[in-house]
Coordinates of C-alpha atoms in Angstrom, one line a residue:
X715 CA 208.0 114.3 110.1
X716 CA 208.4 112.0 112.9
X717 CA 205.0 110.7 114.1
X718 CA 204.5 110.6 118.3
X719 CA 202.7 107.6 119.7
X720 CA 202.1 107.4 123.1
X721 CA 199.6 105.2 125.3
X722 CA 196.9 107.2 126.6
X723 CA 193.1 106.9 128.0
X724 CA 190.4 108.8 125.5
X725 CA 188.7 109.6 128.4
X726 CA 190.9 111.7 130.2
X727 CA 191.5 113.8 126.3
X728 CA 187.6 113.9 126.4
X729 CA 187.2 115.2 129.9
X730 CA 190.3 117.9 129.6
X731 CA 188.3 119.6 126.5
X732 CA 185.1 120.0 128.5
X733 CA 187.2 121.5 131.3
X734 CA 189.2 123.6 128.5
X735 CA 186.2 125.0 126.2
X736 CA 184.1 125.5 129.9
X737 CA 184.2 129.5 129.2
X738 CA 182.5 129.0 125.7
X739 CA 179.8 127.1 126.6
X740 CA 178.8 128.6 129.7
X741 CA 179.1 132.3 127.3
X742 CA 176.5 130.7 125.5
X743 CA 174.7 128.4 127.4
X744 CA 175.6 125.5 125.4
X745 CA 175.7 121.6 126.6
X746 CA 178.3 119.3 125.3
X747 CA 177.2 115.9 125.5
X748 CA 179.7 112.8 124.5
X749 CA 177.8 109.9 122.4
X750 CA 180.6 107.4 122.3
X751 CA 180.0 103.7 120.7
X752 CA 181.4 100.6 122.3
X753 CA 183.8 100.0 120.0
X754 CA 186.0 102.6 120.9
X755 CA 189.0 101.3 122.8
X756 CA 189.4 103.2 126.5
X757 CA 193.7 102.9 125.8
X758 CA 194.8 104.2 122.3
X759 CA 198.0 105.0 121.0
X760 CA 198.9 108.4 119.5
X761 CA 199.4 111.6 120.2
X762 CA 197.2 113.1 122.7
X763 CA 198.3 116.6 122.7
X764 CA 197.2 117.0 119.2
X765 CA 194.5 115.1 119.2
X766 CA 193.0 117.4 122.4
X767 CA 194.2 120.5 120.3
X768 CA 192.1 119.6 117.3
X769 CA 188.9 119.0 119.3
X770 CA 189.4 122.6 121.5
X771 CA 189.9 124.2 118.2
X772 CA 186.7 122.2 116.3
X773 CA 184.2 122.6 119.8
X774 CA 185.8 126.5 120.2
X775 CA 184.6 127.3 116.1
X776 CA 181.1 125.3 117.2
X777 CA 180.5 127.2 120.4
X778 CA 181.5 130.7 118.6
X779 CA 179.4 130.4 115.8
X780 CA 176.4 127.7 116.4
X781 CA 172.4 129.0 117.8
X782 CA 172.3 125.5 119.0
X783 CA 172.2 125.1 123.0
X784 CA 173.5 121.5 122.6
X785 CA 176.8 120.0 121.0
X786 CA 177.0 116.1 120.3
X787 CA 180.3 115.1 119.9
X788 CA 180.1 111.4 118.4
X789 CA 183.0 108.9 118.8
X790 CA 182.8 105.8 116.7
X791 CA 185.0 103.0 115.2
X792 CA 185.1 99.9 113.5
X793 CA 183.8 97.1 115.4
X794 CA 186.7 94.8 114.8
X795 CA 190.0 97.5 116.2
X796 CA 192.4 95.1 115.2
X797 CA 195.2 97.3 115.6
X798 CA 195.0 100.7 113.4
X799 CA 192.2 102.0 112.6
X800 CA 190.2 105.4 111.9
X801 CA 188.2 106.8 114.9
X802 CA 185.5 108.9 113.2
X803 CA 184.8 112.3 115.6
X804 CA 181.8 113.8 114.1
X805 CA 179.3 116.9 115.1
X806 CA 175.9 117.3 113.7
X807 CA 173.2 119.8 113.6
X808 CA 175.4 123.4 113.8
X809 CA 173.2 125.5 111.9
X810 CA 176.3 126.9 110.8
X811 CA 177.1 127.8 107.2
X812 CA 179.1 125.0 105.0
X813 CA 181.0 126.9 103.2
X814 CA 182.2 128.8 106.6
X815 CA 182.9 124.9 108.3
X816 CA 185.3 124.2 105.3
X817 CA 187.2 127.3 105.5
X818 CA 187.5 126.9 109.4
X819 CA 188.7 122.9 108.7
X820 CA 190.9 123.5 105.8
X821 CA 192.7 126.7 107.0
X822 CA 192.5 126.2 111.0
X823 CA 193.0 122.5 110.9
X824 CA 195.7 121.7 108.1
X825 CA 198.8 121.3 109.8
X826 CA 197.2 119.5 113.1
X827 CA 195.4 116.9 110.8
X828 CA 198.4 116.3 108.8
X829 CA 200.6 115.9 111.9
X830 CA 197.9 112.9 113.3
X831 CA 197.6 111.8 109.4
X832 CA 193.9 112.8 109.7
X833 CA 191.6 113.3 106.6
X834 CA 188.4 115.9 106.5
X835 CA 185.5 113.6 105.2
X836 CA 182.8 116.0 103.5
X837 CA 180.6 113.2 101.9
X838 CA 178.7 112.1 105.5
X839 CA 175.6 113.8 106.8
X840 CA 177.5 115.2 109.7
X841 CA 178.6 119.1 109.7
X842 CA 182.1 118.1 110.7
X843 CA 183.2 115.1 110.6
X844 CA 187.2 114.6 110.9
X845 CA 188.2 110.6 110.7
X846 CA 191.8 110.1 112.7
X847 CA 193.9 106.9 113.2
X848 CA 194.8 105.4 116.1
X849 CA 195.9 102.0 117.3
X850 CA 195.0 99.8 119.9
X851 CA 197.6 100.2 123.0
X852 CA 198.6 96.4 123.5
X853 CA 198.1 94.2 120.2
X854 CA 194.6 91.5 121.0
X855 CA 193.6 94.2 123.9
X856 CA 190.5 95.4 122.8
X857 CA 188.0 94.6 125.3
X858 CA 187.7 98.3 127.5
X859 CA 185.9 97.6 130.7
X860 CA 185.5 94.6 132.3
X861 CA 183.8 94.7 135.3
X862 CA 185.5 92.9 138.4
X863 CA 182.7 90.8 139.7
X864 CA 179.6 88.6 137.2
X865 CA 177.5 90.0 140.0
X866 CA 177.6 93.3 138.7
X867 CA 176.2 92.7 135.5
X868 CA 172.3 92.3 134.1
X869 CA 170.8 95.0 136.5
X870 CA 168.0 97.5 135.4
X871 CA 168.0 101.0 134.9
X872 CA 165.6 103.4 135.1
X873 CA 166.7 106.8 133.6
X874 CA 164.8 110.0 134.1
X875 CA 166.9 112.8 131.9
X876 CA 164.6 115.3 129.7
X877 CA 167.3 115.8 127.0
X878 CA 167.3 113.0 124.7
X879 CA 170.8 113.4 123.1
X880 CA 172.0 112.8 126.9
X881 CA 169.4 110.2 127.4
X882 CA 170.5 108.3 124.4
X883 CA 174.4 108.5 125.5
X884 CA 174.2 107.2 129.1
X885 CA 171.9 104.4 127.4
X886 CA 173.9 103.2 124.8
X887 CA 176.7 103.0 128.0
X888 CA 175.0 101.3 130.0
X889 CA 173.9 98.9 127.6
X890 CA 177.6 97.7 127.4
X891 CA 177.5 95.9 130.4
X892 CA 174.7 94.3 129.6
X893 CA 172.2 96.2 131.3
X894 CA 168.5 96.7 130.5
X895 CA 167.4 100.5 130.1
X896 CA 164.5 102.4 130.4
X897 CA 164.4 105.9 129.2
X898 CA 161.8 108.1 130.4
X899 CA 158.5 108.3 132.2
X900 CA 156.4 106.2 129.0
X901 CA 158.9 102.9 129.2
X902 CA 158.0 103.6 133.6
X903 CA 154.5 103.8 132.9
X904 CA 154.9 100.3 130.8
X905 CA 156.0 98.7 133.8
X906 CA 153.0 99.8 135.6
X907 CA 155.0 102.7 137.4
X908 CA 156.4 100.2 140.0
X909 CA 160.1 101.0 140.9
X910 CA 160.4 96.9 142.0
X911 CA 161.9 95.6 139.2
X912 CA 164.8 98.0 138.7
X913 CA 168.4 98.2 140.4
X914 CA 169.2 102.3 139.4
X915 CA 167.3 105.2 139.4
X916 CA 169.0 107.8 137.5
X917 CA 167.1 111.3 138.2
X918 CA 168.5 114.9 136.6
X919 CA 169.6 116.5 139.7
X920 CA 167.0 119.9 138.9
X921 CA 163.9 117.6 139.2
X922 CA 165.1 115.8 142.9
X923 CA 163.8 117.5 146.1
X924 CA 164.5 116.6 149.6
X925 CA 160.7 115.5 149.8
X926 CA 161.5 113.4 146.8
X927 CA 164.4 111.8 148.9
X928 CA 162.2 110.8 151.6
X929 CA 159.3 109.1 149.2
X930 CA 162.6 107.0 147.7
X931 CA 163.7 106.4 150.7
X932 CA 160.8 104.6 151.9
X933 CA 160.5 102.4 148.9
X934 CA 164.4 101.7 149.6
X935 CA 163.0 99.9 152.7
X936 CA 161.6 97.4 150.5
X937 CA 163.7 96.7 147.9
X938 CA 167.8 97.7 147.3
X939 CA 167.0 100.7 144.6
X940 CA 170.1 102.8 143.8
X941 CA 169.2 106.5 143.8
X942 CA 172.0 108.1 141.5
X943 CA 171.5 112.3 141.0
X944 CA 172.6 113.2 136.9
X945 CA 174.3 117.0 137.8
X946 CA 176.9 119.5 136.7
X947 CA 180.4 119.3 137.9
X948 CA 179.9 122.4 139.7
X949 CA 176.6 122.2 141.7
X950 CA 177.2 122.2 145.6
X951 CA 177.2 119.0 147.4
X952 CA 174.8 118.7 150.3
X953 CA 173.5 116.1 152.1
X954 CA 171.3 113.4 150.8
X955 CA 169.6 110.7 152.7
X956 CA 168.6 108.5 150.1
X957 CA 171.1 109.5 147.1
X958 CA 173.5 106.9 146.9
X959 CA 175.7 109.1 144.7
X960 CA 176.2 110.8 141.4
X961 CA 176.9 111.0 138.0
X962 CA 178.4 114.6 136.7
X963 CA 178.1 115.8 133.0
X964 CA 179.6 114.9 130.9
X965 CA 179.2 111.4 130.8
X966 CA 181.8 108.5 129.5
X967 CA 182.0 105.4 129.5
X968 CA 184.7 105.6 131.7
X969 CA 182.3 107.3 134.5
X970 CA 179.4 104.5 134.0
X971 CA 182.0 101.9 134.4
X972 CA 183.2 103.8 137.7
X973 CA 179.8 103.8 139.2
X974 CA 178.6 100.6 138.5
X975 CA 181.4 99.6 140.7
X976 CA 181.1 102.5 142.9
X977 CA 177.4 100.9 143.1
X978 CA 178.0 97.4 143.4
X979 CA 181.4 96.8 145.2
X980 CA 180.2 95.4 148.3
X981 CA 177.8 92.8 146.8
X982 CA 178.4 89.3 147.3
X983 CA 179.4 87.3 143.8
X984 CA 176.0 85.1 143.9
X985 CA 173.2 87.3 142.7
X986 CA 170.5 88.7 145.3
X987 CA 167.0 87.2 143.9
X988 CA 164.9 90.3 144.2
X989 CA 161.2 89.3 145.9
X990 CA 158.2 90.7 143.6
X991 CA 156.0 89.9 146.8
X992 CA 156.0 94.2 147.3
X993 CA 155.2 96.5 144.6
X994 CA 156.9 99.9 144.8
X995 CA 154.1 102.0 142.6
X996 CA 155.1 105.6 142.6
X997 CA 153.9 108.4 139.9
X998 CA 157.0 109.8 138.6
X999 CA 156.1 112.1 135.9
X1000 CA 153.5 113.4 137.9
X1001 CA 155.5 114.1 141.1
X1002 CA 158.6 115.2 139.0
X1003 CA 157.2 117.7 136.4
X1004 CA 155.5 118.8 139.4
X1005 CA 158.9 119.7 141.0
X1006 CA 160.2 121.5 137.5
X1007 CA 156.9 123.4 137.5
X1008 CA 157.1 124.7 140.7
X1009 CA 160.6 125.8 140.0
X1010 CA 159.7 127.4 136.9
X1011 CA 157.4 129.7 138.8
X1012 CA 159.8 130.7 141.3
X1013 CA 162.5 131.4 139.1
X1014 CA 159.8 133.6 137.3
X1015 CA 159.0 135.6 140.0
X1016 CA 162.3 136.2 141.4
X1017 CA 163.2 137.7 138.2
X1018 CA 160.2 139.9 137.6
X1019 CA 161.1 140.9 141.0
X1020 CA 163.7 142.8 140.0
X1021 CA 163.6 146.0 136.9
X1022 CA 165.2 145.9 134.0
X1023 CA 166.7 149.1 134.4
X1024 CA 167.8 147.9 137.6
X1025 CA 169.3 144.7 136.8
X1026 CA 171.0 146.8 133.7
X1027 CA 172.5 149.5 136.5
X1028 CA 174.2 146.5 138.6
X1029 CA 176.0 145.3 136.2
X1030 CA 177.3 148.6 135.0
X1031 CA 178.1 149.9 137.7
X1032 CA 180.3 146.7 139.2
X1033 CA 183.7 147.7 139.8
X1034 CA 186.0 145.2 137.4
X1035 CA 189.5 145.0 136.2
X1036 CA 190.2 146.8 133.0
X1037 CA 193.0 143.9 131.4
X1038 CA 193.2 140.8 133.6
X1039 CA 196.0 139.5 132.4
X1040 CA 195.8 136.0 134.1
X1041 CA 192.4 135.2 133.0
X1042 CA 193.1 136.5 129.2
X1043 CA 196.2 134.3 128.9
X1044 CA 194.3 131.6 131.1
X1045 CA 191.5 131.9 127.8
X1046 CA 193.8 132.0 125.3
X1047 CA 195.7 128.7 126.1
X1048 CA 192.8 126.9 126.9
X1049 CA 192.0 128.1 122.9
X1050 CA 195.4 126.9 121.6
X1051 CA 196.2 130.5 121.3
X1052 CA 198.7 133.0 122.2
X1053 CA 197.6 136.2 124.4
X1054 CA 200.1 138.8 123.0
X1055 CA 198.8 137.9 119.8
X1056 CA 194.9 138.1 120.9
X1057 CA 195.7 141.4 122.2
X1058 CA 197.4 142.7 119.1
X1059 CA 194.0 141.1 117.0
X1060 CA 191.8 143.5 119.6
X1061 CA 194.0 146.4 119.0
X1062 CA 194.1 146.0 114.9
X1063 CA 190.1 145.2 115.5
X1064 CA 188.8 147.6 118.0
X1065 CA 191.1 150.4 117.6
X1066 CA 188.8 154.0 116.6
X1067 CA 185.5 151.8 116.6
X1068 CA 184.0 154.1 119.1
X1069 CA 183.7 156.0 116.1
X1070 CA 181.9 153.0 114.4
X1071 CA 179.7 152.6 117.5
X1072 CA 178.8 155.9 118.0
X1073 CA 177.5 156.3 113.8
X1074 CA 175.7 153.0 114.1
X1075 CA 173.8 154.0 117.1
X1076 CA 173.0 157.3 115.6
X1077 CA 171.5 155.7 112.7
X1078 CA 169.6 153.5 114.7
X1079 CA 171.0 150.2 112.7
X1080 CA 170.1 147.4 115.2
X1081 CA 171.7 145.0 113.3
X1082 CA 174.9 146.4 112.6
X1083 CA 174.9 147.4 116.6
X1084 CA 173.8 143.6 117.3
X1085 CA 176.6 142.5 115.6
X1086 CA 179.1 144.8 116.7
X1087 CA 178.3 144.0 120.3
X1088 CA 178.7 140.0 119.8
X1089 CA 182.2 141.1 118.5
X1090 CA 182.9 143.0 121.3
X1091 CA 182.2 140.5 123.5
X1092 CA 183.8 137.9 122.6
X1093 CA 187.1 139.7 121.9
X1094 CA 187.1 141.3 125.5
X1095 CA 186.0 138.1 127.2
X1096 CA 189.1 136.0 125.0
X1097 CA 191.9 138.5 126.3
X1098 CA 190.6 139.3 129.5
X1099 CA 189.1 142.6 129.3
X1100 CA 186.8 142.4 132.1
X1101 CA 185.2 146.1 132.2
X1102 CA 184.7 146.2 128.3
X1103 CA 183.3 142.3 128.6
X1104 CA 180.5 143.5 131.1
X1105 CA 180.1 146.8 129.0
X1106 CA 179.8 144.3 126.1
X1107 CA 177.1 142.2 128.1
X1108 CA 175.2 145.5 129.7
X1109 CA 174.5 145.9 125.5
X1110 CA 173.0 142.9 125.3
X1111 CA 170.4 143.0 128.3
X1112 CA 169.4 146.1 126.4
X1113 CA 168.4 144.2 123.5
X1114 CA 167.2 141.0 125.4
X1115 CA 164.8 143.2 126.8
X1116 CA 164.0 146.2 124.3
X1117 CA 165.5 149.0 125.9
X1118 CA 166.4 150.5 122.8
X1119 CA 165.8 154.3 124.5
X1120 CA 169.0 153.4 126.5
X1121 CA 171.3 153.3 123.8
X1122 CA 171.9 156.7 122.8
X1123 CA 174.0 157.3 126.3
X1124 CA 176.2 154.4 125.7
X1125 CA 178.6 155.9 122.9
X1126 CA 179.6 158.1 125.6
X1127 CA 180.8 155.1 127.7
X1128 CA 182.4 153.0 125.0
X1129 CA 184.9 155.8 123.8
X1130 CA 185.7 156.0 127.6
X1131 CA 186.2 152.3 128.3
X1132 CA 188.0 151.6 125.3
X1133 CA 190.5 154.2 125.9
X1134 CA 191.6 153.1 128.9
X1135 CA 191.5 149.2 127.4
X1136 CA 193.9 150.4 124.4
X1137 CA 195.7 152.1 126.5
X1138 CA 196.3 149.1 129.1
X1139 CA 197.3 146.3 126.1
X1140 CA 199.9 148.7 124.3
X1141 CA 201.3 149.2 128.4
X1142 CA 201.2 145.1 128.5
X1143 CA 202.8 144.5 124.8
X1144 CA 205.6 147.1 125.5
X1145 CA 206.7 143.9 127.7
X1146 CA 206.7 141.7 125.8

């Protein structure tokens, strides 16, 4: 088999699978946070293609079947990548079954690995942990990043992010350019909770306000603080007056090292010496968990605003396509799947299970009906089935909020829906 090497950046494979497993995590909720060591090189060479194919497939299984409302995906290497050697891509903490992960790896995985030369290592603590080998792309090129100017390197960060495993990632990235850290309102409180002696302030986005901006903004006055906002690639830009930008999830080392610049590019090579003469004392924790709070409440009330009953009616009674065919085969490629396939799998699956539904309901088995439902969803989501998805999803409010009494009507409307979904993917197979 002839082996494909090409030159390629790890962080361009890294952020194409969060943009291709995007519908699976926000299904579930789920973050996926990169922890990547220094000694992974930013140009490999290998095959790409297959090496972004294995991780869909691996973070795909994960989001599926996991309870966990966080994936760390771990990159490390040898410290000395003299010019092959195995890159270790590890997840911990599933709460998935072993025996289920092994299956998944041997069976889903076999001919991928072999085609990179990968092994399966099962001795480690990790759930999965697959170790691949790549080279370095030009032999004695190791070094990744190297900032353009000396002036850019020993500042001080001061990094306000509630979820550790994300904490601990930026961190560690920063810390390659040689730049002190502080994580979190304790190491701020050690420093006598004066914003002087640091150069970055890195705030999650949810805790900034625009009252916020204005109290950083004065102590910008007095001392050249960088105000950087941690957010989602898809909240809405507005505009900021003391935000000097941001940094969006998920976070490489490829995106610290653009910021830094992004930060610092108009800075003069000599150093600023930064004047102690002012203090900048500002309660943090207190005026930030006094921002969540205060959202917490009216995100509470706006919900209890509106029924249950209601909120299940809405999205019954929205008016969706029965097979979207661009968004199923949209799902299934990002899934390193095919859709006429997926929609043969839903027809072998699903066919006659109104039956099912409708004896599991009568019988008042919660968790076969649980179950069932999951299924459902999942499968109608994958191929595009967007009536039968929010059907699927209807279910599940019902059970979120114990509204068992509604159940009994919804047999009715599952034998109806999945008619007309059976009948729409053997009209789209006779194409094909």
């Amino acid at each position: 088999m002839h082996k494909i090497e090409k030159i390629f950046d790890i962080n361009i494979v890294l952020m194409t699978l969060f943009s291709s497993v995007e519908t699976f995590r926000e299904e579930k909720n789920i973050e996926l946070i990169y922890d990547m060591e220094a000694s992974i090189p930013r140009e490999l060479r290998g095959n790409p293609d297959v090496l972004l194919h294995v991780l869909n497939k691996v973070l795909t299984f994960v989001c599926e079947n996991t309870d966990q409302k966080e994936i760390v995906l771990s990159l490390d290497a040898p410290e000395d990548f003299v010019y092959e050697e195995f890159i270790s891509f590890t997840i911990k903490d599933t709460h998935i079954e072993k025996e289920k992960i092994r299956q998944f790896l041997e069976t889903g995985l076999h001919d991928a690995l072999e085609m990179l030369e990968g092994k399966i290592v099962y001795e480690s603590d990790a759930d999965i942990q697959l170790d691949l080998p790549f080279k370095i792309s030009e032999l004695g090129h190791r070094r990744h990043y190297r900032l353009p100017d000396i002036s850019m390197l020993g500042k001080k960060v001061l990094l306000i992010c509630e979820n550790e495993a994300i904490a601990h990632s930026i961190e560690k990235m920063f810390k390659y350019f040689l730049y002190d850290v502080d994580v979190g309102f304790d190491a701020f409180k050690a420093q006598g909770n004066d914003l002087t002696p640091y150069d970055i302030l890195i705030v999650d986005d949810h805790l900034n306000t625009e009252e916020f901006e204005h109290m950083i903004a004065r102590v910008q006055q007095n001392i050249p603080l960088k105000y950087v906002l941690l957010k989602d690639a898809h909240i809405v830009e507005r505009k900021m007056i003391s935000v000097s930008t941001n940094l969006i999830k998920p976070v490489t080392e490829e995106s610290v090292y653009e910021l830094i610049i992004s930060l610092f590019k108009t800075q003069t090579a000599r150093r600023e010496v930064r004047s102690h003469s002012k203090i900048n004392v500002i309660d943090l924790e207190k005026y930030l968990q006094s921002n969540k709070d205060h959202e917490k409440c009216e995100d509470q009330s706006s919900k209890i605003q509106e029924s249950i009953e209601a909120m299940i009616e809405k999205r019954r009674g929205m008016d969706l396509p029965i097979l979207d065919k661009s968004i199923g085969e949209a799902n299934t490629k990002n899934a390193g799947l095919t859709y006429p396939h997926e929609l043969k799998i839903f027809l072998d699956t699903f066919d006659r299970s109104d039956l099912y539904f409708r004896e599991i309901v009568n019988q008042k088995s919660i968790h076969k009906i649980k179950e069932f439902c999951i299924d459902l969803e999942r499968h109608a989501k994958l191929i595009g089935a967007e009536s039968m998805f929010k059907l699927a999803e209807t279910l599940g409010l019902i059970f979120v909020y114990d509204k068992l009494d509604m159940l009994p009507i919804y047999p009715g409307k599952y034998h109806i829906e999945l008619q007309k979904l059976i009948e729409a993917i053997k009209k789209e197979l006779q194409f094909k």
